[in-house]
PDB file of C-alpha atoms in Angstrom:
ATOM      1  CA  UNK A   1      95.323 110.172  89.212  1.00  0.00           C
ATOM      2  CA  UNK A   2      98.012 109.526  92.085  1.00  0.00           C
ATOM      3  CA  UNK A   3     101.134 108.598  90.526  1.00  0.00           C
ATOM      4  CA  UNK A   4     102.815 106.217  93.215  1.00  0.00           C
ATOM      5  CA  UNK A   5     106.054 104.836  91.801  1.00  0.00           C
ATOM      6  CA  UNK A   6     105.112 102.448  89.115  1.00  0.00           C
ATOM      7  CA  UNK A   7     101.718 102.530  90.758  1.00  0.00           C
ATOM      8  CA  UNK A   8      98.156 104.652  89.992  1.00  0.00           C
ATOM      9  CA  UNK A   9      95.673 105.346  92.638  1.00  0.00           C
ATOM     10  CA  UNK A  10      92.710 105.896  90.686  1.00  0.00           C
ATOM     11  CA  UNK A  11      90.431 106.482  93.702  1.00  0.00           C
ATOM     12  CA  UNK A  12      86.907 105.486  92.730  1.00  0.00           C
ATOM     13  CA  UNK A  13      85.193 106.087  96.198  1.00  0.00           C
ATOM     14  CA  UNK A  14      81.528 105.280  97.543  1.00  0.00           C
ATOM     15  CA  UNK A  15      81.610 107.176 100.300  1.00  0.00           C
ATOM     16  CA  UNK A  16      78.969 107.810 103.285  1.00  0.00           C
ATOM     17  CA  UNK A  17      79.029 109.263 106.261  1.00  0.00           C
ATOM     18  CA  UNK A  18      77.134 107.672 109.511  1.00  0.00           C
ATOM     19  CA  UNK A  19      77.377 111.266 111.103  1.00  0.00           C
ATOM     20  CA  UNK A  20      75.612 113.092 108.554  1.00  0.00           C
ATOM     21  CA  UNK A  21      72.625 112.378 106.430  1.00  0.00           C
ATOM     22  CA  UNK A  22      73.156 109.664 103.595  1.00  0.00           C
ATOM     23  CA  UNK A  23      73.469 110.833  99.918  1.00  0.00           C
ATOM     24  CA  UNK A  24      70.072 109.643  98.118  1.00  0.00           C
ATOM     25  CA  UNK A  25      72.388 109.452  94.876  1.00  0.00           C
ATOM     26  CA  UNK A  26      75.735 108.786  93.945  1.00  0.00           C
ATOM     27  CA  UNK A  27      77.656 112.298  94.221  1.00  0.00           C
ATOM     28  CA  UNK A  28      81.222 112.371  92.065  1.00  0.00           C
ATOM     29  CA  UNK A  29      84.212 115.098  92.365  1.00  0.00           C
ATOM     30  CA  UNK A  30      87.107 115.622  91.270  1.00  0.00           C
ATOM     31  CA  UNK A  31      89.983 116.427  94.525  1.00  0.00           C
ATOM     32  CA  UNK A  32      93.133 117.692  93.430  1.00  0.00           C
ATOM     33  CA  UNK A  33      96.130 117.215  95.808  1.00  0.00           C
ATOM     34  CA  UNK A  34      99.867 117.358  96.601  1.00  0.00           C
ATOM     35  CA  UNK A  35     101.667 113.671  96.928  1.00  0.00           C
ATOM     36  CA  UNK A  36     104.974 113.237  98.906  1.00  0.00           C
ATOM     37  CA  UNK A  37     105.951 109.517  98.568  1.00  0.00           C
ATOM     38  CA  UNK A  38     108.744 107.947 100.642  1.00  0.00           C
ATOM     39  CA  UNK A  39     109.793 104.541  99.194  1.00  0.00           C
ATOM     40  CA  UNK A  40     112.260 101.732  99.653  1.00  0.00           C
ATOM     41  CA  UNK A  41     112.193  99.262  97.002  1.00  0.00           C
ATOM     42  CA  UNK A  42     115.057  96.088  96.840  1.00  0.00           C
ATOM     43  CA  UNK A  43     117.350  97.693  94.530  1.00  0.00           C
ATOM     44  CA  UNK A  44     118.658  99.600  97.395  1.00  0.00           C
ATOM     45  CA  UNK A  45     120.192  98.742 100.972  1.00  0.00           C
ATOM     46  CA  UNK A  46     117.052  98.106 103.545  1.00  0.00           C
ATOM     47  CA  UNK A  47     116.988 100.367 105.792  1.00  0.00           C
ATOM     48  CA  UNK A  48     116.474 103.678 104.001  1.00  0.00           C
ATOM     49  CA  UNK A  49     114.438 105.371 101.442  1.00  0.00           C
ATOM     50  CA  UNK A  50     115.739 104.508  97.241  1.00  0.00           C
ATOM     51  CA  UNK A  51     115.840 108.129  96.176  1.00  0.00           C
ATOM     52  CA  UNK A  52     115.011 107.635  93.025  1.00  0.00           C
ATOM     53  CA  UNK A  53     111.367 106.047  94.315  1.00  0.00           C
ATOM     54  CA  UNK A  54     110.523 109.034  96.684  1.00  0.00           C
ATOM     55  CA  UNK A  55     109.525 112.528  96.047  1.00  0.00           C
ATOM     56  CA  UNK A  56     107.946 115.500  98.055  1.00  0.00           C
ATOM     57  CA  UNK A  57     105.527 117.201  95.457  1.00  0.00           C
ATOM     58  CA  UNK A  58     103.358 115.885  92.337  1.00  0.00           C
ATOM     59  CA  UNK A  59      99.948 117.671  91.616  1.00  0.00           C
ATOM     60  CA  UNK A  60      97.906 115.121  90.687  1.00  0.00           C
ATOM     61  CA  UNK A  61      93.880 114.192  91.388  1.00  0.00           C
ATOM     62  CA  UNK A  62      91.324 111.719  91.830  1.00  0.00           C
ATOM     63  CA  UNK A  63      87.744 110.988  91.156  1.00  0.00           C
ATOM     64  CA  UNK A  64      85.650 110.064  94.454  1.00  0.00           C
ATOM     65  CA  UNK A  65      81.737 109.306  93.815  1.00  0.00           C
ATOM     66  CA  UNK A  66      79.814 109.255  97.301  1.00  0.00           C
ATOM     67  CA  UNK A  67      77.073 106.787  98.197  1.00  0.00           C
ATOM     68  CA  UNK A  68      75.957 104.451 100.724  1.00  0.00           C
ATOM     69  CA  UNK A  69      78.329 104.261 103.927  1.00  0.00           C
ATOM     70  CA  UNK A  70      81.734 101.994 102.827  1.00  0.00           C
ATOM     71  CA  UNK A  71      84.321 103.802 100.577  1.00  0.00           C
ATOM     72  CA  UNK A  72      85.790 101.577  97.750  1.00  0.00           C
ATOM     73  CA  UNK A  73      89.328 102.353  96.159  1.00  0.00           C
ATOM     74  CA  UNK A  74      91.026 100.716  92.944  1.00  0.00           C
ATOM     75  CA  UNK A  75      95.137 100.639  92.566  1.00  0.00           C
ATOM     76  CA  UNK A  76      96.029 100.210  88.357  1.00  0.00           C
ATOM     77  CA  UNK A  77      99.681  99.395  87.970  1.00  0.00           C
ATOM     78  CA  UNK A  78     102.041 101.055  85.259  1.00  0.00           C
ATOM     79  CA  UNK A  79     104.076  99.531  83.808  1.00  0.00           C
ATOM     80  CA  UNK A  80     101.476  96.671  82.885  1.00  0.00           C
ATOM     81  CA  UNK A  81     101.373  94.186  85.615  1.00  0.00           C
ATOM     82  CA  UNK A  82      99.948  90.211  85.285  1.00  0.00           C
ATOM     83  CA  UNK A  83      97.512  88.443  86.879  1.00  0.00           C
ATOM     84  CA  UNK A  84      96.219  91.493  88.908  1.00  0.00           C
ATOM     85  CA  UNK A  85      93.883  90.987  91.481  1.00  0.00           C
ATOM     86  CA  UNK A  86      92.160  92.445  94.826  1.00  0.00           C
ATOM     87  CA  UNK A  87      92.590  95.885  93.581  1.00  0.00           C
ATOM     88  CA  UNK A  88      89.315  97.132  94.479  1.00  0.00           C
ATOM     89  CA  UNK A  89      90.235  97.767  98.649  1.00  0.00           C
ATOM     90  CA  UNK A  90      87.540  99.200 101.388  1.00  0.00           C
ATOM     91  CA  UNK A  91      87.340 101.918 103.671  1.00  0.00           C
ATOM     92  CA  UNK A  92      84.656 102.617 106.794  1.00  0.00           C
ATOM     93  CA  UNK A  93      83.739 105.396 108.805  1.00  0.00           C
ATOM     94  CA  UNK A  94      85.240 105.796 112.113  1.00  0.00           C
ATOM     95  CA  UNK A  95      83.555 108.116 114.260  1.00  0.00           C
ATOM     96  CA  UNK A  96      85.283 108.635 117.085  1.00  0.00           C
ATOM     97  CA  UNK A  97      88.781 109.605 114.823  1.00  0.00           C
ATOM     98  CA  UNK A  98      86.448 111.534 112.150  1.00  0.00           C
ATOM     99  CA  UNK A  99      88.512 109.350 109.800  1.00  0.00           C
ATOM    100  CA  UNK A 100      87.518 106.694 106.590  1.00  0.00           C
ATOM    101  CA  UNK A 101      89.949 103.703 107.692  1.00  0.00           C
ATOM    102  CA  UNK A 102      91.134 101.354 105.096  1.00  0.00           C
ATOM    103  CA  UNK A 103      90.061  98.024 106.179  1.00  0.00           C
ATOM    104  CA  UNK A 104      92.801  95.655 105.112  1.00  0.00           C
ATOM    105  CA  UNK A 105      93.685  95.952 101.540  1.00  0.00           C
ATOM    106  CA  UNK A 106      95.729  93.389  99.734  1.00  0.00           C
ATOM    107  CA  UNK A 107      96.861  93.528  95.921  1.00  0.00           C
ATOM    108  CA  UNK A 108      98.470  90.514  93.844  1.00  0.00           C
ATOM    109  CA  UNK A 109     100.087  90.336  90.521  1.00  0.00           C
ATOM    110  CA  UNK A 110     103.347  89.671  88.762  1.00  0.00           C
ATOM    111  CA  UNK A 111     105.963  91.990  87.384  1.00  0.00           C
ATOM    112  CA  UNK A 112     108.631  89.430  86.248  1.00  0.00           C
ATOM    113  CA  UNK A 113     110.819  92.302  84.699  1.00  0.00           C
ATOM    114  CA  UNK A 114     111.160  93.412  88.394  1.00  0.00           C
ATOM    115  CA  UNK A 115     110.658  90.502  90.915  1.00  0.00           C
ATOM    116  CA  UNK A 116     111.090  87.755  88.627  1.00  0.00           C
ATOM    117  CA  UNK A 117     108.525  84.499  88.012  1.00  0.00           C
ATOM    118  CA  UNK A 118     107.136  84.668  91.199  1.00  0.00           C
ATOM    119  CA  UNK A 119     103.832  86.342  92.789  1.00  0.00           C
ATOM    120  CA  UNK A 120     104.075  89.700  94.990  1.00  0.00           C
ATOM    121  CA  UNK A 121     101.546  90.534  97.637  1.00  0.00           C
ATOM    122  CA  UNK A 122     101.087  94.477  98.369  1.00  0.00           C
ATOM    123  CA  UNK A 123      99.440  95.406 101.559  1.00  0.00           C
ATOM    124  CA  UNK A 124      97.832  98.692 102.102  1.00  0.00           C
ATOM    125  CA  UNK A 125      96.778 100.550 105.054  1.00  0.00           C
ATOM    126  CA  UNK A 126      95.564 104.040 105.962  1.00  0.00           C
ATOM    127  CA  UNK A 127      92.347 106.369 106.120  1.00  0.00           C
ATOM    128  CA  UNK A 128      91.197 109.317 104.244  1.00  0.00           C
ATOM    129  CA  UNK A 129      90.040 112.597 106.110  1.00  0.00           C
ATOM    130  CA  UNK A 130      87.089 115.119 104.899  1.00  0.00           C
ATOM    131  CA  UNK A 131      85.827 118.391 106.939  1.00  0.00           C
ATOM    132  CA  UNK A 132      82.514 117.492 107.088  1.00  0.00           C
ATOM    133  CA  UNK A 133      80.721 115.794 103.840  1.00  0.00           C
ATOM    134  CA  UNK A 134      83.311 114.750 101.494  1.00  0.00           C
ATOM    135  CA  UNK A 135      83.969 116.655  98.289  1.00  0.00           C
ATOM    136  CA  UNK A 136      86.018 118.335  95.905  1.00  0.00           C
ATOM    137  CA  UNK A 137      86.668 121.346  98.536  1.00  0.00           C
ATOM    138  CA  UNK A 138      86.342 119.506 101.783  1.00  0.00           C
ATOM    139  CA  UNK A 139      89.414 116.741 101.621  1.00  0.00           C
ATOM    140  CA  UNK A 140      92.157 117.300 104.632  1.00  0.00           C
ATOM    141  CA  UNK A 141      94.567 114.915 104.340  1.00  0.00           C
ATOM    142  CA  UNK A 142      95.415 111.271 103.483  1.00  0.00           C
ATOM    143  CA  UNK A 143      97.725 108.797 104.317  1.00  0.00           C
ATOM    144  CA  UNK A 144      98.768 105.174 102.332  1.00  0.00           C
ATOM    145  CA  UNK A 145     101.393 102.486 103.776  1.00  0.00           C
ATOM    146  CA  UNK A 146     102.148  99.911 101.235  1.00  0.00           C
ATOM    147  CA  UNK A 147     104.243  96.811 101.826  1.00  0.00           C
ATOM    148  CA  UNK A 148     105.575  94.758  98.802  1.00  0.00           C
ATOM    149  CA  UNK A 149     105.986  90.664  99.372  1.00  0.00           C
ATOM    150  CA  UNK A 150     107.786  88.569  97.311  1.00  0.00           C
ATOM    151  CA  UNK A 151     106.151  85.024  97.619  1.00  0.00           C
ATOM    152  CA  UNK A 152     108.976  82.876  97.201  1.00  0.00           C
ATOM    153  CA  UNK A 153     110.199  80.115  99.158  1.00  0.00           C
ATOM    154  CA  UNK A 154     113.506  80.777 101.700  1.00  0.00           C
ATOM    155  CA  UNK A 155     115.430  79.220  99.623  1.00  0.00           C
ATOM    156  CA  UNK A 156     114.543  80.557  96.405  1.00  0.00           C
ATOM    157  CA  UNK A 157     117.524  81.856  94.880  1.00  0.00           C
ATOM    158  CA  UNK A 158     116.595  85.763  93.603  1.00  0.00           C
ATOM    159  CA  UNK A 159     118.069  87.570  90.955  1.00  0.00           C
ATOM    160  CA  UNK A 160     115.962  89.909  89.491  1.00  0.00           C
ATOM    161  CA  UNK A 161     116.270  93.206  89.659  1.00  0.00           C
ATOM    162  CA  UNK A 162     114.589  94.705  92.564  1.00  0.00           C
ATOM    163  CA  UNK A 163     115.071  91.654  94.706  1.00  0.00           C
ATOM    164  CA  UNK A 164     118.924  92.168  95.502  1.00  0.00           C
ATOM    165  CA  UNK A 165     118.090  93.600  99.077  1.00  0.00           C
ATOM    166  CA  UNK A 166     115.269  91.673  99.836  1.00  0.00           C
ATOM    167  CA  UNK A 167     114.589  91.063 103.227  1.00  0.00           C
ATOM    168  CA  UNK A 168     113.033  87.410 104.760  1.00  0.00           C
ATOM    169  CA  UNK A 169     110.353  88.184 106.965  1.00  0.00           C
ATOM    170  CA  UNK A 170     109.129  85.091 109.121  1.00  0.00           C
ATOM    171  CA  UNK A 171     105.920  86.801 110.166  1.00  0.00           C
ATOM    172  CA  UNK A 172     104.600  86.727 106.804  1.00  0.00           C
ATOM    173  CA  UNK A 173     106.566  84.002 105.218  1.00  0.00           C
ATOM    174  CA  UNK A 174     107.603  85.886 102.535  1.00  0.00           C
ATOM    175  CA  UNK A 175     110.751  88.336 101.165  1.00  0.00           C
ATOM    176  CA  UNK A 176     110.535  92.276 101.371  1.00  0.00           C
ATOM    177  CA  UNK A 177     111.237  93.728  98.041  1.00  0.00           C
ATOM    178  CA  UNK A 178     109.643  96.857  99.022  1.00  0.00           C
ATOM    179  CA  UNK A 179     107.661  99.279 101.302  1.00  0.00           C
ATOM    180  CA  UNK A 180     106.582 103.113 101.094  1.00  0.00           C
ATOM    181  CA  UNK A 181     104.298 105.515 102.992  1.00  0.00           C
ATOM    182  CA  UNK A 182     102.171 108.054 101.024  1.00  0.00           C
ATOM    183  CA  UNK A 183     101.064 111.515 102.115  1.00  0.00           C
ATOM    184  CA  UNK A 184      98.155 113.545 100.582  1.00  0.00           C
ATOM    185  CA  UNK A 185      97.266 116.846 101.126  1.00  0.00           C
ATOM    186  CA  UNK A 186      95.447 119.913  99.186  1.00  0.00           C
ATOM    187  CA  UNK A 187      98.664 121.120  98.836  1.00  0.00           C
ATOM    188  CA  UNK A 188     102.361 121.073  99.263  1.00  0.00           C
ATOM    189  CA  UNK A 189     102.822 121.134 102.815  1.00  0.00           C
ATOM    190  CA  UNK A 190     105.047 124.048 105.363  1.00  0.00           C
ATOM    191  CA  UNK A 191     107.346 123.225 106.404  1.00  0.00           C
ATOM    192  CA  UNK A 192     107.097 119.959 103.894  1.00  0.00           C
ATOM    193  CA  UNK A 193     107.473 116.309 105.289  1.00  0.00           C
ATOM    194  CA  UNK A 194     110.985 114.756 106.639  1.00  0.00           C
ATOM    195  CA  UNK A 195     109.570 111.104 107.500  1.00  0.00           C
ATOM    196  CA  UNK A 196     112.208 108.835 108.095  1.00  0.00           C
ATOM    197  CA  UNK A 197     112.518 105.017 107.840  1.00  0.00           C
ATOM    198  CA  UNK A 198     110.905 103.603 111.056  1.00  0.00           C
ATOM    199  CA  UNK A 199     113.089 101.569 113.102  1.00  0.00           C
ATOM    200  CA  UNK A 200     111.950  99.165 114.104  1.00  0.00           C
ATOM    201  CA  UNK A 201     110.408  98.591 110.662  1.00  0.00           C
ATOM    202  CA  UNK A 202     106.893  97.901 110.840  1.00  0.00           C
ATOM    203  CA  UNK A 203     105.156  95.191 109.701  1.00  0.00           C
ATOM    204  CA  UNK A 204     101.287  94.968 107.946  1.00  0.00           C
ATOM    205  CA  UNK A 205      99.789  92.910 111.104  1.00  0.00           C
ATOM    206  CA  UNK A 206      97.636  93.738 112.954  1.00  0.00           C
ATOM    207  CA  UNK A 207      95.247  94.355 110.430  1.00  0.00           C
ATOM    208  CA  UNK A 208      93.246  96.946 112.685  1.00  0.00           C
ATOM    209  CA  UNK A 209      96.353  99.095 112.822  1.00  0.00           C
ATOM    210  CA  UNK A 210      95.647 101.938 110.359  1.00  0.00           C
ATOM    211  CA  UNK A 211      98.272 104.187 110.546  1.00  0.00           C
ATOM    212  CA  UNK A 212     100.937 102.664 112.713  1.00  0.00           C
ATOM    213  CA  UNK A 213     103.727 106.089 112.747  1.00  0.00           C
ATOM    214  CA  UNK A 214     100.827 108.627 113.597  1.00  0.00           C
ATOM    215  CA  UNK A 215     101.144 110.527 110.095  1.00  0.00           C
TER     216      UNK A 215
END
């Protein structure tokens, strides 16, 4: 399982490729992997990573089942979230980029230990990459950008927790309270990642844009 903060991936993916022959039946693996996470979360001053969010190495895994040609994910939460919702999320095939891009993948619930009585939108985008047919020995690399909305009015006043250096954003008329970037690999990485907070931040629109820093 990918351990992302107080977040799970559990990767449940129906995969197919359009370049190579379609599975008859459902195919599952187990990939095991290396996680680096770089995180800022509202606790801490916006602008750079809350250390005690990000790491370079955990071993973890994930299940992936292939089928069909779409790839389906599913984010759990830990601690125990409320109201979750939209936490099954989509990838496709792109051929040209020999990459599975997540199509826009949006998460809601409420943590009100953390953000207070109010609901929190978390954006994903990314892709997946396999050499050749996907399986337990073929996975390259992946790559997850998350972005964590508060949706509260302006004016709300916000004093929970993880909301003292949230940030107003007018494009998506709602507050910060967090964002993080997620790197997979088979293994730790040489030299390992240094990826710093991008300036200018960016934000989840367009959709279409996958992987927005080139990781």
């Amino acid at each position: 399982m990918k351990r992302i903060g107080i977040l799970t991936l559990a990767l449940v993916l129906l995969l197919g490729l359009l370049a190579t022959p379609v599975q008859a039946k459902p195919a599952t693996f187990t990939v095991p992997y290396n996680q680096a996470q770089f995180q800022w979360r509202g606790i801490s001053p916006f602008g750079t990573w809350t250390p005690s969010y990000s790491y370079l190495e955990y071993s973890t895994d994930s299940t992936f089942t292939l089928t069909g040609n779409v790839l389906h994910t599913a984010w759990s939460y830990s601690p125990l979230v409320t109201d979750l919702a939209g936490q099954s999320t989509v990838y496709t095939y792109d051929k040209k980029n020999d990459v599975w891009k997540e199509k826009e993948g949006t998460v809601g619930y409420k943590y009100v230990p953390g953000y207070g009585d109010y609901p929190i939108a978390n954006y994903f985008r990314g892709y997946l990459k396999f050499d050749g047919t996907p399986s337990a020995d073929s996975f390259v690399h992946g790559v997850a950008y998350q972005w964590v909305y508060l949706l509260a009015p302006q004016d709300a006043t916000l004093t929970a927790p993880n909301t003292q250096y949230a940030q107003w954003d007018e494009t998506m008329g709602a507050w910060l309270v967090g964002f993080s970037i997620y790197l997979w690999d088979p293994s730790v990485p040489v030299p390992n990642y240094n990826t710093i907070f991008p300036n200018p931040f960016i934000k989840p629109v367009p959709a279409s844009n996958y992987n927005p820093l080139g990781l």
